[in-house]
Coordinates of C-alpha atoms in Angstrom, one line a residue:
Chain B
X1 CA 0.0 0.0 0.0
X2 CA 1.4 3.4 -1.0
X3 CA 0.3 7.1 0.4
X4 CA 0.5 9.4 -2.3
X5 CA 0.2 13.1 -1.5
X6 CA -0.1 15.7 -4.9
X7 CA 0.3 18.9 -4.2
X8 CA -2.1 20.8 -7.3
X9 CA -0.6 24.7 -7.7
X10 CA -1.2 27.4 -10.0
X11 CA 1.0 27.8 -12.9
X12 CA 3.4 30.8 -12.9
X13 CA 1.8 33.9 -14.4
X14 CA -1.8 33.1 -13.2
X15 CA -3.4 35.5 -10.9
X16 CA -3.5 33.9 -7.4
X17 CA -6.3 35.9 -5.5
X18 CA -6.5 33.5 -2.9
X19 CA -2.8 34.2 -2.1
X20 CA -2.6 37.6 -2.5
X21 CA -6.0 38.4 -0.2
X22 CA -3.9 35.9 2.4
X23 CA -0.2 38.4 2.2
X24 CA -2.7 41.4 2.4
X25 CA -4.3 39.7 6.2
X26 CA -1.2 38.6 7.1
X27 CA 0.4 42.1 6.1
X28 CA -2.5 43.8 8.1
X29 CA -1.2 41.4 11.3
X30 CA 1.6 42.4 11.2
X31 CA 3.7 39.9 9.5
X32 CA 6.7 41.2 6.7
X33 CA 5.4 39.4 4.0
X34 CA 6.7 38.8 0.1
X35 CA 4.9 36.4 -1.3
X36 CA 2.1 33.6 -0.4
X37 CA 0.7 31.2 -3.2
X38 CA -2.3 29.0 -2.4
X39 CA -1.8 25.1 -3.5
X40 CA -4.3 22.4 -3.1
X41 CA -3.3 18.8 -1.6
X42 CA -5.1 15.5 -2.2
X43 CA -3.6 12.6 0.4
X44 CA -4.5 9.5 -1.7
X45 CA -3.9 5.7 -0.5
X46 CA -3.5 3.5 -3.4
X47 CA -2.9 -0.5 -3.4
X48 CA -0.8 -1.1 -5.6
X49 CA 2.7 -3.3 -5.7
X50 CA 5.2 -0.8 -6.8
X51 CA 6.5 3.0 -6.2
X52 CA 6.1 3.5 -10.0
X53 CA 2.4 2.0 -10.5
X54 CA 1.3 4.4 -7.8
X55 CA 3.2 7.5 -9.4
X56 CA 2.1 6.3 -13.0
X57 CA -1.8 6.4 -11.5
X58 CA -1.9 9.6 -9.5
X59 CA -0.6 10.9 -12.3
X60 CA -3.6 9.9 -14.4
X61 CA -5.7 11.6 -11.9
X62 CA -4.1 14.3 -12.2
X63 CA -4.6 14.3 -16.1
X64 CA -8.3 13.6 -15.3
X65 CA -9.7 15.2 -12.8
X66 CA -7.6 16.5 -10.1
X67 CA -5.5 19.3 -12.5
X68 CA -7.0 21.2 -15.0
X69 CA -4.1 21.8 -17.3
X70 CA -4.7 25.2 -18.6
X71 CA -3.8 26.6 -14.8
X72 CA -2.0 23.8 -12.4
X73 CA 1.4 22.6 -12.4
X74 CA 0.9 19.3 -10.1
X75 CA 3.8 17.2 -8.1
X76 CA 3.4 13.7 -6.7
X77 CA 5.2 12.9 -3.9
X78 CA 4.8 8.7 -3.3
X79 CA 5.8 7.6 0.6
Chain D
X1 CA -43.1 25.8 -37.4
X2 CA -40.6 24.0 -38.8
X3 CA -40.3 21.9 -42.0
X4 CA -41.8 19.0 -40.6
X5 CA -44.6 20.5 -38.7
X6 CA -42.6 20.8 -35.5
X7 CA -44.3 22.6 -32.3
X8 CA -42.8 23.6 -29.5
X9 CA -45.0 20.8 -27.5
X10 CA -43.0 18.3 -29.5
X11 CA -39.5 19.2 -28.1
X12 CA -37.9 17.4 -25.2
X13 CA -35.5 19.0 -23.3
X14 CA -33.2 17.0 -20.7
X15 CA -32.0 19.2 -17.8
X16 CA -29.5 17.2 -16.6
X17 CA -29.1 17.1 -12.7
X18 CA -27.3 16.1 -9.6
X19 CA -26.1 17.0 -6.1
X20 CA -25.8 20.3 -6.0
X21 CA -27.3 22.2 -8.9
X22 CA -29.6 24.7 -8.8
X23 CA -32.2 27.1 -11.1
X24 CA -33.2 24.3 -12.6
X25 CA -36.4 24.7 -11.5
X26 CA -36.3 28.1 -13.4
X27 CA -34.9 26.1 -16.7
X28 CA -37.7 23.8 -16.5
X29 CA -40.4 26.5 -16.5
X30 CA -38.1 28.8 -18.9
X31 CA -39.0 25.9 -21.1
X32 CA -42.3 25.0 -20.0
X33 CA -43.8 28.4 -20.1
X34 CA -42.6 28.6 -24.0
X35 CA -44.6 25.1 -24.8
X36 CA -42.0 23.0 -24.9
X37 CA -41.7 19.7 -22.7
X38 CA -38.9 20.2 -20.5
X39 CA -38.1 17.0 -18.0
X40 CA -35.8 16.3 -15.1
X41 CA -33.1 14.0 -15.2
X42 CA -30.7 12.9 -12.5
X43 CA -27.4 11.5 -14.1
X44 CA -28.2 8.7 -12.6
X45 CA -31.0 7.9 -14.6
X46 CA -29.4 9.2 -17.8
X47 CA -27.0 6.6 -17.4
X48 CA -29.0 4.0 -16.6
X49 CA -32.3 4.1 -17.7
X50 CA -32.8 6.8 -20.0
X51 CA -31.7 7.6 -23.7
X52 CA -29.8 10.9 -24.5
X53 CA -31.3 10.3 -27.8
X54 CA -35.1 10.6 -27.0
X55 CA -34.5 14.8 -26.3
X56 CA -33.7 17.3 -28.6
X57 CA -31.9 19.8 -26.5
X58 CA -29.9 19.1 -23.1
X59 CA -29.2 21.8 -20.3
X60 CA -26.6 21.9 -17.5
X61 CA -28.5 24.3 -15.1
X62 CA -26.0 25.9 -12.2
X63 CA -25.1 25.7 -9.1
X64 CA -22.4 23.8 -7.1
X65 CA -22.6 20.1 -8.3
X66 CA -21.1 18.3 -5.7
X67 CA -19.8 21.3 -3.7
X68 CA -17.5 22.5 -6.3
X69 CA -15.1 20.2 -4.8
X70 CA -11.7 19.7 -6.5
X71 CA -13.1 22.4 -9.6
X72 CA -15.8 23.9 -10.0
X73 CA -17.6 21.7 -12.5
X74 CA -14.8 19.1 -12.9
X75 CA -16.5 16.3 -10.7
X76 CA -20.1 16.5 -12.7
X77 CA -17.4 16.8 -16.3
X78 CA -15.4 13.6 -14.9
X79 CA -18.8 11.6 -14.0
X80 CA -20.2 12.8 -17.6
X81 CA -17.2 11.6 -19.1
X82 CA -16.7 8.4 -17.6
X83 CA -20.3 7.3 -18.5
X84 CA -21.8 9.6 -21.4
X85 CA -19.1 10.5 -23.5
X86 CA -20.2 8.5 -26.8
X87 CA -23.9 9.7 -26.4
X88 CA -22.6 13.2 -26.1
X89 CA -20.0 13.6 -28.8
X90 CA -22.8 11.7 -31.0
X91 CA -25.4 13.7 -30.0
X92 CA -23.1 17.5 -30.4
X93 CA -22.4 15.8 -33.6
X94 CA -25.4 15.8 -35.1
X95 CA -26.2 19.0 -33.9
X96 CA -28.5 18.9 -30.9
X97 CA -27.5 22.1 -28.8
X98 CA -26.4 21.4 -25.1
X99 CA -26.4 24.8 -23.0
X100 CA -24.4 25.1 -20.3
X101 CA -25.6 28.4 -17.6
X102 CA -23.3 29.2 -14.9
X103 CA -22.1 25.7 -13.5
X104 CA -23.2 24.2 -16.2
X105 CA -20.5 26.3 -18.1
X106 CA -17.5 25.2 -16.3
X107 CA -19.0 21.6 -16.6
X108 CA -19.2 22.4 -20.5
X109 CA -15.4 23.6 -20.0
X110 CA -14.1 21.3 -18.2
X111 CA -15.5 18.6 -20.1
X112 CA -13.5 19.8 -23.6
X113 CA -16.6 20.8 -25.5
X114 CA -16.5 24.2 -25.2
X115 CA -14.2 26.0 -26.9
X116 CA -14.3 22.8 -28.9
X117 CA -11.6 23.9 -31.2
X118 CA -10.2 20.5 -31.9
X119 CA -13.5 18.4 -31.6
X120 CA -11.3 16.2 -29.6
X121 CA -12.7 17.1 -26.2
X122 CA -9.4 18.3 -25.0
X123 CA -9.3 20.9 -22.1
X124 CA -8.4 23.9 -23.6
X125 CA -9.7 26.5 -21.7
X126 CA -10.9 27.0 -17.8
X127 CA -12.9 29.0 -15.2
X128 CA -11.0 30.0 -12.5
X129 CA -11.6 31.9 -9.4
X130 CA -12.7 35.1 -9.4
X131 CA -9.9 38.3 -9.2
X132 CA -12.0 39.5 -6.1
X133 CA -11.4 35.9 -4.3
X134 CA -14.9 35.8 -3.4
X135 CA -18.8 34.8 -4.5
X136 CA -19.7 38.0 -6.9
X137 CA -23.2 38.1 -7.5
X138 CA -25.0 41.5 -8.9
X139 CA -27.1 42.4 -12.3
X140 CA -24.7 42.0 -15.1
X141 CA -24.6 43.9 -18.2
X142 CA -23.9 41.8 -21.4
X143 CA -23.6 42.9 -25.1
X144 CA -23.9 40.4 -28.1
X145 CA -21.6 39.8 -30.0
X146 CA -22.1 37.2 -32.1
X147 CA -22.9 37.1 -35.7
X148 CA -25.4 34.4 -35.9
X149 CA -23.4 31.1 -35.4
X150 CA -24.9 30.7 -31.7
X151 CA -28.2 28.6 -31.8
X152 CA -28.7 29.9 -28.5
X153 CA -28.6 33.7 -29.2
X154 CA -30.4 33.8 -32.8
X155 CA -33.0 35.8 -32.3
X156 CA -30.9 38.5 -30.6
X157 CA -29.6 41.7 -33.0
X158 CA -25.7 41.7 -32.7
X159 CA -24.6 44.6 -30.2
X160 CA -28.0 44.6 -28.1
X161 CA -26.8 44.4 -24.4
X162 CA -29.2 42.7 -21.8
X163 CA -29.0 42.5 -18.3
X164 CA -28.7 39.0 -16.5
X165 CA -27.9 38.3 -13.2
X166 CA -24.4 36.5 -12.9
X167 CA -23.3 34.2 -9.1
X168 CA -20.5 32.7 -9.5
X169 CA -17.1 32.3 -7.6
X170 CA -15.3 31.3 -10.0
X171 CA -16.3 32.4 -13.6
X172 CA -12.7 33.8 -15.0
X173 CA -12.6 32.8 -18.8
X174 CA -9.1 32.5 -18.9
X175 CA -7.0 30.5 -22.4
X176 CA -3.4 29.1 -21.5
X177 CA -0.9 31.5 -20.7
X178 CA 1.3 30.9 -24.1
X179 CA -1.8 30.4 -26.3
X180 CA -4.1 33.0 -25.6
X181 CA -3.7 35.4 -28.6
X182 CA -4.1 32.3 -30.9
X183 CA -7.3 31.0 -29.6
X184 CA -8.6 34.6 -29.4
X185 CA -8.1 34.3 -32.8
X186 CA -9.8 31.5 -33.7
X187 CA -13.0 32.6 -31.2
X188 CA -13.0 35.5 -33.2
X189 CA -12.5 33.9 -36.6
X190 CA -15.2 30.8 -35.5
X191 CA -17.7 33.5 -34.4
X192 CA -17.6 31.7 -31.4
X193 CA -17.7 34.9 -28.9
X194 CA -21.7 35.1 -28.1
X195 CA -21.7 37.8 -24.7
X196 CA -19.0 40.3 -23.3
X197 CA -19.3 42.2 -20.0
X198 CA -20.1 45.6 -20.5
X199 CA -20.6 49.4 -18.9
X200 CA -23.8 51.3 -19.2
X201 CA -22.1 53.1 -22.5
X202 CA -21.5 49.4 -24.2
X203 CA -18.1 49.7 -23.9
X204 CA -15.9 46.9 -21.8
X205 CA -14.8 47.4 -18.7
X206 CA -13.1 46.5 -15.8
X207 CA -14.2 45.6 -12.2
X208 CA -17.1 45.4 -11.5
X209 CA -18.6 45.6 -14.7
X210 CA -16.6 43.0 -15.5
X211 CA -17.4 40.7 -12.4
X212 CA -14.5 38.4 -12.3
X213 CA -12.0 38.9 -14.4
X214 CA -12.3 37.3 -17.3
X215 CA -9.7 37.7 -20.6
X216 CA -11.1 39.7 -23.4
X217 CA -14.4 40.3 -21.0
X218 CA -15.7 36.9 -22.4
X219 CA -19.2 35.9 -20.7
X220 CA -20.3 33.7 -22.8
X221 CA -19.5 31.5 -26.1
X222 CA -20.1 28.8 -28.2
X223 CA -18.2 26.1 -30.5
X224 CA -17.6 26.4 -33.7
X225 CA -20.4 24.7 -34.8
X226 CA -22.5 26.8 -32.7
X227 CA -24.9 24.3 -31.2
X228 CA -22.9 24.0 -27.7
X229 CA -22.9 27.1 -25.4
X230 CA -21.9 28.1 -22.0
X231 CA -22.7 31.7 -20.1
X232 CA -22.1 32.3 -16.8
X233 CA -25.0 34.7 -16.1
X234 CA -28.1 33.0 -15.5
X235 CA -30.4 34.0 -18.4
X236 CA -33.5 31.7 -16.7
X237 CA -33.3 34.1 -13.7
X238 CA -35.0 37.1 -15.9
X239 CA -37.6 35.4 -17.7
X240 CA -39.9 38.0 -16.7
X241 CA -39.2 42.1 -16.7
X242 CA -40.3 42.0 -13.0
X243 CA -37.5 40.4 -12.4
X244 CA -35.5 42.5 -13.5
X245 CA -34.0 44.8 -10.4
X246 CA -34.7 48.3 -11.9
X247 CA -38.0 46.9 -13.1
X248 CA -40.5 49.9 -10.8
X249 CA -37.8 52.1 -12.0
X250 CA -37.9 51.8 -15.4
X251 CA -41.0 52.3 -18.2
X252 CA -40.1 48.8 -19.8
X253 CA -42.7 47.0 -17.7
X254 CA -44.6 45.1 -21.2
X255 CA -41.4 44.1 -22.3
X256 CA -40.6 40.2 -22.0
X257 CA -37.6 39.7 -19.5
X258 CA -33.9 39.9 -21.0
X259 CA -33.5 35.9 -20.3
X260 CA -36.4 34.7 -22.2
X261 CA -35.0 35.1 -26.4
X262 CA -32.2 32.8 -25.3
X263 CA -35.1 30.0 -24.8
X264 CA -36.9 31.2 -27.6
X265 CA -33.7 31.0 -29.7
X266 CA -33.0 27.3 -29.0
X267 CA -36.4 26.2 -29.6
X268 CA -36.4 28.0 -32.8
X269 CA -33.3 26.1 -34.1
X270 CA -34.7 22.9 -33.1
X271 CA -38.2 23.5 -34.8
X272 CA -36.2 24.4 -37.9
X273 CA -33.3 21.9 -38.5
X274 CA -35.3 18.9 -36.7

């Protein structure tokens, strides 16, 4: 069994209001700020036999559904 | 009435449904209240039971199918295309429209078919989070631009601008980064731009005329072909000019609501070409 966490993030270049409306709170706490970008995590638990099977899948999900190519880069990360 | 002797009593429309979306109540009597015999369906039953083939139009309504989780749209795409997508690709191909308001736009997105450039269903757009970061939902000022490839929009002159309500939280048209200039293009060259946010003077503009952001002020468009279209504002909200929010205001009150000639239009084309 294999824990696979993708992390889904915007693209470089693509407006990232979530982020920026996050530095301007943080700013307005009181915290020097230079950048925040907002990502998205799915923690998925596949059964499957090898490290490369669940990279080669999540990576089809990704293709699928999880990432919409246009705007997200996406990283799998297999433990 | 068409060739054939087709009435608006003898077109079925299939408003597709499930978790999460909402005005389709307002679709169904969009429809109804026009003659036509709108109907109900649960994807559920589509898949199962029921035959894309026995409609002549199908509707994605709005809403947040299955709590916009993941996308907005991209769960109700990924359950249409693991299940539908022969029935649909037939049924685009032989020219049925599919409409797609609000929700049902980023579903239409999301699931390749609109822009539709390569009639591959290949993602090749998106609609992202608004530049505000949050739910943006006000009266909405739209001009038409198209030329008379939109099945949906027909019976509207080119430049007219009507006033639908848009709620979305994420409606930003947006192309790929490296591409955009090239698929404006080819929107432009397809006639496949149908509505553009607008001021009050019919010019574009920016926030908050322009609710979310979106590239070239795009509200709403079509495919090529012209028989599949997405709009984020909700034309089944105005049906009626008392529903219109300057309605007391205004000396417009016989008038038909700005919604209602996108149903009219649809059931036009289908009493003509079926």
């Amino acid at each position: 069994m294999y824990h696979v966490d993708v992390i889904i993030n915007l693209k470089k270049g693509i407006a990232d209001p979530e982020g920026v409306n996050t530095k301007k709170a943080l700013g307005m706490l009181g915290f020097k700020v230079k950048d925040v970008s907002s990502a998205k995590i799915f923690r998925i638990t596949l059964g499957v036999k090898n490290k490369k099977d669940a990279e080669k899948k999540v990576g089809e999900m990704c293709r699928k559904l999880l990432a919409n190519p246009v705007i997200h880069d996406y990283k799998i990360m297999v433990k | 009435m068409g060739e054939n002797g087709m009435k608006n009593s003898d077109i079925k429309i299939c408003i597709l449904r499930i978790e999460g979306t909402n005005c389709e109540d307002e679709m169904y009597y969009s429809f109804e209240r026009l003659g036509a015999k709108p109907e109900l369906v649960h994807l559920k039953q589509l898949i199962k039971r029921k035959n894309l083939f026995d409609y002549h139009c199908l509707m994605i309504p709005g809403g947040f199918s299955t709590g916009d989780y993941v996308r907005a749209g991209a769960i109700f795409a990924a359950l249409i295309k693991s299940r539908l997508v022969k029935e649909i690709k037939k049924f685009v191909e032989e020219g049925y429209p599919v409409g797609g308001v609000c929700n049902g736009f980023q579903v239409l997105v999301e699931l390749g078919l609109l822009p539709g450039f390569d009639r591959k269903m290949n993602v090749e757009a998106v609609l992202t989070i608004n530049d505000s970061n949050r739910f943006e939902c006000r009266p909405t000022l739209l001009k038409h631009e198209n030329n008379g490839n939109s099945v949906f929009t027909k019976k509207i002159k080119k430049g007219k601008i009507l006033m639908l309500p848009s709620a979305h939280a994420e409606g930003k048209f947006l192309f790929p980064k490296n591409r955009e200039k090239k698929y404006l293009k080819r929107l432009i060259d397809n006639d496949q731009i149908v509505f553009r946010y607008v001021n009050e003077k019919g010019e574009c503009a920016g926030y908050p005329w322009n609710p979310n952001g979106s590239f070239y002020n795009i509200a709403g468009i079509c495919n090529p072909e012209g028989n599949v279209f997405g709009m984020m504002p909700h034309p089944e909200r105005v049906f009626y000019r008392w529903q219109h929010p300057d309605w007391t205001r205004t000396n417009l009150k016989n008038l038909d609501g700005d919604g209602k000639v996108v149903f009219e239009s649809v059931l036009e084309y289908i009493r003509k070409r079926f």
